[in-house]
PDB file of C-alpha atoms and ligand atoms in Angstrom:
ATOM      1  CA  MET A   1       0.000   0.001   0.006  1.00 72.00           C
ATOM      2  CA  ALA A   2       1.065   3.559  -0.561  1.00 88.00           C
ATOM      3  CA  LYS A   3       0.078   6.912   0.750  1.00 94.00           C
ATOM      4  CA  LEU A   4      -1.273   9.241  -1.940  1.00 98.00           C
ATOM      5  CA  LYS A   5      -0.988  13.006  -2.257  1.00 98.00           C
ATOM      6  CA  VAL A   6      -4.129  14.836  -1.195  1.00 98.00           C
ATOM      7  CA  TYR A   7      -4.988  17.779  -3.448  1.00 98.00           C
ATOM      8  CA  GLU A   8      -6.178  20.912  -1.743  1.00 97.00           C
ATOM      9  CA  TYR A   9      -8.602  23.658  -2.657  1.00 97.00           C
ATOM     10  CA  PRO A  10      -8.525  25.329  -5.203  1.00 97.00           C
ATOM     11  CA  HIS A  11      -6.902  22.568  -7.327  1.00 98.00           C
ATOM     12  CA  PRO A  12      -8.992  22.196 -10.523  1.00 98.00           C
ATOM     13  CA  VAL A  13      -9.322  18.381 -10.154  1.00 98.00           C
ATOM     14  CA  LEU A  14     -11.649  19.093  -7.210  1.00 98.00           C
ATOM     15  CA  LYS A  15     -14.081  20.980  -9.492  1.00 98.00           C
ATOM     16  CA  LYS A  16     -14.291  18.299 -12.174  1.00 98.00           C
ATOM     17  CA  LYS A  17     -17.149  15.860 -12.609  1.00 98.00           C
ATOM     18  CA  ALA A  18     -15.592  12.418 -12.105  1.00 98.00           C
ATOM     19  CA  GLU A  19     -16.052   9.536 -14.540  1.00 98.00           C
ATOM     20  CA  LYS A  20     -17.772   6.223 -13.890  1.00 98.00           C
ATOM     21  CA  VAL A  21     -15.624   3.189 -13.157  1.00 98.00           C
ATOM     22  CA  SER A  22     -16.105   0.491 -15.807  1.00 97.00           C
ATOM     23  CA  VAL A  23     -14.801  -2.517 -13.917  1.00 97.00           C
ATOM     24  CA  VAL A  24     -13.874  -3.360 -10.300  1.00 98.00           C
ATOM     25  CA  ASP A  25     -10.662  -5.329 -10.642  1.00 98.00           C
ATOM     26  CA  ASP A  26      -7.469  -5.932  -8.644  1.00 98.00           C
ATOM     27  CA  GLU A  27      -5.892  -2.714  -9.906  1.00 98.00           C
ATOM     28  CA  LEU A  28      -8.896  -0.718  -8.656  1.00 98.00           C
ATOM     29  CA  ARG A  29      -8.884  -2.586  -5.317  1.00 98.00           C
ATOM     30  CA  ALA A  30      -5.191  -1.729  -4.848  1.00 98.00           C
ATOM     31  CA  PHE A  31      -6.046   1.917  -5.542  1.00 98.00           C
ATOM     32  CA  MET A  32      -8.912   1.794  -3.006  1.00 98.00           C
ATOM     33  CA  ASP A  33      -6.540   0.287  -0.424  1.00 98.00           C
ATOM     34  CA  ASP A  34      -4.189   3.235  -1.036  1.00 98.00           C
ATOM     35  CA  MET A  35      -7.076   5.678  -0.681  1.00 98.00           C
ATOM     36  CA  LEU A  36      -8.058   4.111   2.636  1.00 98.00           C
ATOM     37  CA  GLU A  37      -4.485   4.215   3.935  1.00 97.00           C
ATOM     38  CA  THR A  38      -4.222   7.870   2.893  1.00 98.00           C
ATOM     39  CA  MET A  39      -7.491   8.662   4.663  1.00 97.00           C
ATOM     40  CA  TYR A  40      -6.458   6.922   7.895  1.00 96.00           C
ATOM     41  CA  ASP A  41      -3.044   8.563   7.777  1.00 96.00           C
ATOM     42  CA  SER A  42      -4.711  11.999   7.583  1.00 95.00           C
ATOM     43  CA  ASN A  43      -7.247  11.156  10.310  1.00 93.00           C
ATOM     44  CA  GLY A  44     -10.109  11.625   7.879  1.00 95.00           C
ATOM     45  CA  CYS A  45     -13.400   9.718   7.912  1.00 96.00           C
ATOM     46  CA  GLY A  46     -13.968   9.905   4.154  1.00 98.00           C
ATOM     47  CA  LEU A  47     -12.008  10.410   0.953  1.00 98.00           C
ATOM     48  CA  ALA A  48     -13.073  10.686  -2.672  1.00 98.00           C
ATOM     49  CA  ALA A  49     -10.796   9.768  -5.606  1.00 98.00           C
ATOM     50  CA  PRO A  50     -10.710  13.317  -7.039  1.00 98.00           C
ATOM     51  CA  GLN A  51      -9.050  14.402  -3.776  1.00 98.00           C
ATOM     52  CA  VAL A  52      -6.051  12.272  -4.709  1.00 98.00           C
ATOM     53  CA  GLY A  53      -6.083  13.565  -8.278  1.00 98.00           C
ATOM     54  CA  VAL A  54      -8.007  10.664  -9.846  1.00 98.00           C
ATOM     55  CA  SER A  55     -11.218  11.841 -11.489  1.00 98.00           C
ATOM     56  CA  LYS A  56     -13.205   8.600 -10.997  1.00 98.00           C
ATOM     57  CA  ARG A  57     -16.371   7.838  -9.055  1.00 98.00           C
ATOM     58  CA  ILE A  58     -14.802   6.125  -6.038  1.00 98.00           C
ATOM     59  CA  VAL A  59     -15.261   6.926  -2.345  1.00 98.00           C
ATOM     60  CA  VAL A  60     -13.920   5.355   0.853  1.00 98.00           C
ATOM     61  CA  ILE A  61     -15.523   6.028   4.250  1.00 98.00           C
ATOM     62  CA  ASP A  62     -14.850   4.869   7.801  1.00 98.00           C
ATOM     63  CA  ILE A  63     -16.854   6.601  10.503  1.00 96.00           C
ATOM     64  CA  ALA A  64     -15.733   4.294  13.346  1.00 95.00           C
ATOM     65  CA  ARG A  65     -14.359   6.221  16.321  1.00 87.00           C
ATOM     66  CA  GLU A  66     -10.776   5.787  17.438  1.00 84.00           C
ATOM     67  CA  ASP A  67     -11.815   3.398  20.233  1.00 91.00           C
ATOM     68  CA  GLU A  68     -13.816   1.232  17.812  1.00 94.00           C
ATOM     69  CA  GLU A  69     -12.770  -1.419  15.308  1.00 94.00           C
ATOM     70  CA  PRO A  70     -12.122   0.037  11.845  1.00 94.00           C
ATOM     71  CA  SER A  71     -15.076  -0.468   9.522  1.00 96.00           C
ATOM     72  CA  PRO A  72     -14.031   0.686   6.047  1.00 98.00           C
ATOM     73  CA  MET A  73     -16.641   1.110   3.292  1.00 98.00           C
ATOM     74  CA  TYR A  74     -15.778   1.268  -0.392  1.00 98.00           C
ATOM     75  CA  LEU A  75     -18.350   2.873  -2.722  1.00 98.00           C
ATOM     76  CA  VAL A  76     -17.797   2.591  -6.473  1.00 98.00           C
ATOM     77  CA  ASN A  77     -20.113   4.507  -8.814  1.00 98.00           C
ATOM     78  CA  PRO A  78     -22.317   5.515  -5.869  1.00 98.00           C
ATOM     79  CA  GLU A  79     -25.649   7.141  -6.590  1.00 98.00           C
ATOM     80  CA  ILE A  80     -28.180   8.678  -4.236  1.00 98.00           C
ATOM     81  CA  ILE A  81     -31.517   7.037  -5.056  1.00 98.00           C
ATOM     82  CA  TRP A  82     -33.541   8.545  -2.213  1.00 98.00           C
ATOM     83  CA  LYS A  83     -33.235  11.554   0.139  1.00 98.00           C
ATOM     84  CA  SER A  84     -35.278  12.266   3.255  1.00 98.00           C
ATOM     85  CA  GLU A  85     -37.255  15.500   3.361  1.00 98.00           C
ATOM     86  CA  GLU A  86     -36.030  16.010   6.876  1.00 98.00           C
ATOM     87  CA  THR A  87     -32.687  17.776   7.040  1.00 98.00           C
ATOM     88  CA  GLU A  88     -29.995  18.099   9.630  1.00 98.00           C
ATOM     89  CA  ILE A  89     -27.189  20.556  10.274  1.00 98.00           C
ATOM     90  CA  CYS A  90     -23.764  19.112  11.030  1.00 98.00           C
ATOM     91  CA  GLU A  91     -20.284  20.552  11.242  1.00 98.00           C
ATOM     92  CA  GLU A  92     -18.103  19.314   8.367  1.00 98.00           C
ATOM     93  CA  GLY A  93     -14.438  19.392   7.505  1.00 98.00           C
ATOM     94  CA  CYS A  94     -12.516  18.186   4.461  1.00 98.00           C
ATOM     95  CA  LEU A  95      -8.944  16.975   3.878  1.00 98.00           C
ATOM     96  CA  SER A  96      -8.835  19.274   0.848  1.00 98.00           C
ATOM     97  CA  LEU A  97      -9.538  22.306   3.087  1.00 98.00           C
ATOM     98  CA  PRO A  98      -7.290  21.479   6.049  1.00 95.00           C
ATOM     99  CA  GLU A  99      -8.133  22.807   9.519  1.00 94.00           C
ATOM    100  CA  MET A 100     -11.397  24.431   8.338  1.00 97.00           C
ATOM    101  CA  ARG A 101     -14.861  23.506   9.530  1.00 97.00           C
ATOM    102  CA  ALA A 102     -18.369  24.791   8.875  1.00 98.00           C
ATOM    103  CA  GLU A 103     -21.962  23.835   9.476  1.00 98.00           C
ATOM    104  CA  VAL A 104     -23.793  22.406   6.479  1.00 98.00           C
ATOM    105  CA  GLU A 105     -27.488  21.473   6.138  1.00 98.00           C
ATOM    106  CA  ARG A 106     -28.262  18.267   4.250  1.00 98.00           C
ATOM    107  CA  PRO A 107     -30.975  15.575   4.066  1.00 98.00           C
ATOM    108  CA  ALA A 108     -30.884  13.619   7.347  1.00 98.00           C
ATOM    109  CA  SER A 109     -30.841  10.249   5.599  1.00 98.00           C
ATOM    110  CA  VAL A 110     -30.175   8.991   2.083  1.00 98.00           C
ATOM    111  CA  LYS A 111     -30.342   5.692   0.246  1.00 98.00           C
ATOM    112  CA  ILE A 112     -27.320   4.932  -1.951  1.00 98.00           C
ATOM    113  CA  HIS A 113     -26.820   2.404  -4.719  1.00 98.00           C
ATOM    114  CA  TYR A 114     -23.177   1.423  -5.374  1.00 98.00           C
ATOM    115  CA  LEU A 115     -20.703  -1.323  -6.191  1.00 98.00           C
ATOM    116  CA  ASP A 116     -18.656  -2.665  -3.283  1.00 98.00           C
ATOM    117  CA  TYR A 117     -14.982  -3.731  -3.028  1.00 98.00           C
ATOM    118  CA  ASP A 118     -15.816  -6.911  -4.920  1.00 98.00           C
ATOM    119  CA  GLY A 119     -17.913  -5.194  -7.579  1.00 98.00           C
ATOM    120  CA  ARG A 120     -21.246  -6.425  -6.139  1.00 98.00           C
ATOM    121  CA  GLU A 121     -24.302  -4.198  -6.406  1.00 98.00           C
ATOM    122  CA  CYS A 122     -25.345  -2.903  -3.001  1.00 98.00           C
ATOM    123  CA  GLU A 123     -27.827  -0.577  -1.407  1.00 98.00           C
ATOM    124  CA  LEU A 124     -27.225   1.358   1.761  1.00 97.00           C
ATOM    125  CA  LEU A 125     -29.533   3.398   3.959  1.00 98.00           C
ATOM    126  CA  ALA A 126     -27.232   6.006   5.468  1.00 98.00           C
ATOM    127  CA  GLU A 127     -28.389   7.855   8.559  1.00 98.00           C
ATOM    128  CA  ASP A 128     -26.873  10.185  11.145  1.00 96.00           C
ATOM    129  CA  PHE A 129     -23.176  10.864  10.629  1.00 96.00           C
ATOM    130  CA  LEU A 130     -22.865   8.245   7.866  1.00 98.00           C
ATOM    131  CA  ALA A 131     -25.453  10.207   5.869  1.00 98.00           C
ATOM    132  CA  VAL A 132     -23.356  13.355   6.277  1.00 98.00           C
ATOM    133  CA  ALA A 133     -20.096  11.642   5.325  1.00 98.00           C
ATOM    134  CA  ALA A 134     -21.620   9.858   2.345  1.00 98.00           C
ATOM    135  CA  GLN A 135     -23.244  13.013   0.928  1.00 98.00           C
ATOM    136  CA  HIS A 136     -20.057  15.013   1.491  1.00 98.00           C
ATOM    137  CA  GLU A 137     -17.939  12.409  -0.345  1.00 98.00           C
ATOM    138  CA  LEU A 138     -20.460  11.871  -3.185  1.00 98.00           C
ATOM    139  CA  ASP A 139     -20.509  15.628  -3.745  1.00 98.00           C
ATOM    140  CA  HIS A 140     -16.758  15.447  -4.447  1.00 98.00           C
ATOM    141  CA  LEU A 141     -17.540  13.196  -7.428  1.00 98.00           C
ATOM    142  CA  ASP A 142     -19.531  16.028  -8.987  1.00 98.00           C
ATOM    143  CA  GLY A 143     -16.954  18.692  -8.248  1.00 98.00           C
ATOM    144  CA  ILE A 144     -18.840  20.050  -5.246  1.00 98.00           C
ATOM    145  CA  LEU A 145     -17.151  20.947  -1.981  1.00 98.00           C
ATOM    146  CA  TYR A 146     -18.979  21.475   1.302  1.00 98.00           C
ATOM    147  CA  ILE A 147     -18.190  25.206   1.112  1.00 98.00           C
ATOM    148  CA  ASP A 148     -20.359  25.325  -2.029  1.00 98.00           C
ATOM    149  CA  HIS A 149     -23.331  24.727   0.290  1.00 98.00           C
ATOM    150  CA  LEU A 150     -22.524  27.862   2.342  1.00 98.00           C
ATOM    151  CA  SER A 151     -23.642  31.409   1.664  1.00 97.00           C
ATOM    152  CA  ARG A 152     -21.224  33.412  -0.458  1.00 97.00           C
ATOM    153  CA  LEU A 153     -20.169  35.484   2.534  1.00 98.00           C
ATOM    154  CA  LYS A 154     -19.463  32.461   4.723  1.00 97.00           C
ATOM    155  CA  ARG A 155     -17.558  30.796   1.877  1.00 98.00           C
ATOM    156  CA  GLN A 156     -15.392  33.855   1.307  1.00 97.00           C
ATOM    157  CA  MET A 157     -14.607  34.061   5.018  1.00 97.00           C
ATOM    158  CA  LEU A 158     -13.626  30.421   5.166  1.00 98.00           C
ATOM    159  CA  VAL A 159     -11.388  30.668   2.069  1.00 97.00           C
ATOM    160  CA  LYS A 160      -9.688  33.732   3.557  1.00 97.00           C
ATOM    161  CA  LYS A 161      -9.080  31.844   6.810  1.00 97.00           C
ATOM    162  CA  LEU A 162      -7.677  28.881   4.814  1.00 97.00           C
ATOM    163  CA  GLU A 163      -5.282  31.175   2.964  1.00 96.00           C
ATOM    164  CA  ASN A 164      -4.117  32.765   6.219  1.00 96.00           C
ATOM    165  CA  SER A 165      -3.512  29.377   7.855  1.00 94.00           C
ATOM    166  CA  ARG A 166      -1.506  28.296   4.795  1.00 92.00           C
ATOM    167  CA  LYS A 167       0.688  31.373   5.075  1.00 92.00           C
ATOM    168  CA  LYS A 168       1.333  30.517   8.715  1.00 90.00           C
ATOM    169  CA  ARG A 169       2.211  26.916   7.815  1.00 83.00           C
ATOM    170  CA  GLY A 170       4.517  28.360   5.156  1.00 76.00           C
TER     171      GLY A 170
HETATM  172 NI1   NI B   1     -14.117  16.410   1.525  1.00 96.40          NI
END
């Protein structure tokens, strides 16, 4: 396994609509293993392929807490097939916008159709924090970042803060 480079805002790959995966094979599984390792290494709970510069519809998620067993999920070509009318507001962060967080409102639960690690067709009802993580990561596949859900003013403030923290990091 290998750790991959995480691309940060405003890299153009993050704004691109990702392409469907045609086949889940060993090469793709090796890439998903690398994505997972990269996510764990960065203490993230989700990562989408465009964030490592690969414009394909692949997401890895693990929302287990540190004191719990890891429970990785691999979503290939994921599609939201149902959204609840009820919404919830949750604070989100993103490895492509390091150190930043903001509250985002999204449907409280979603149903997702996807292919798993072995290429099998699956359906998942995501609720609570898994619903947040899944929607955040699926957005990445369409070139949408969580800051795109904020008002223009809030987005500008967050981007300014990100630029300042980068200057400090050097
Ligand atoms: Ni993200």
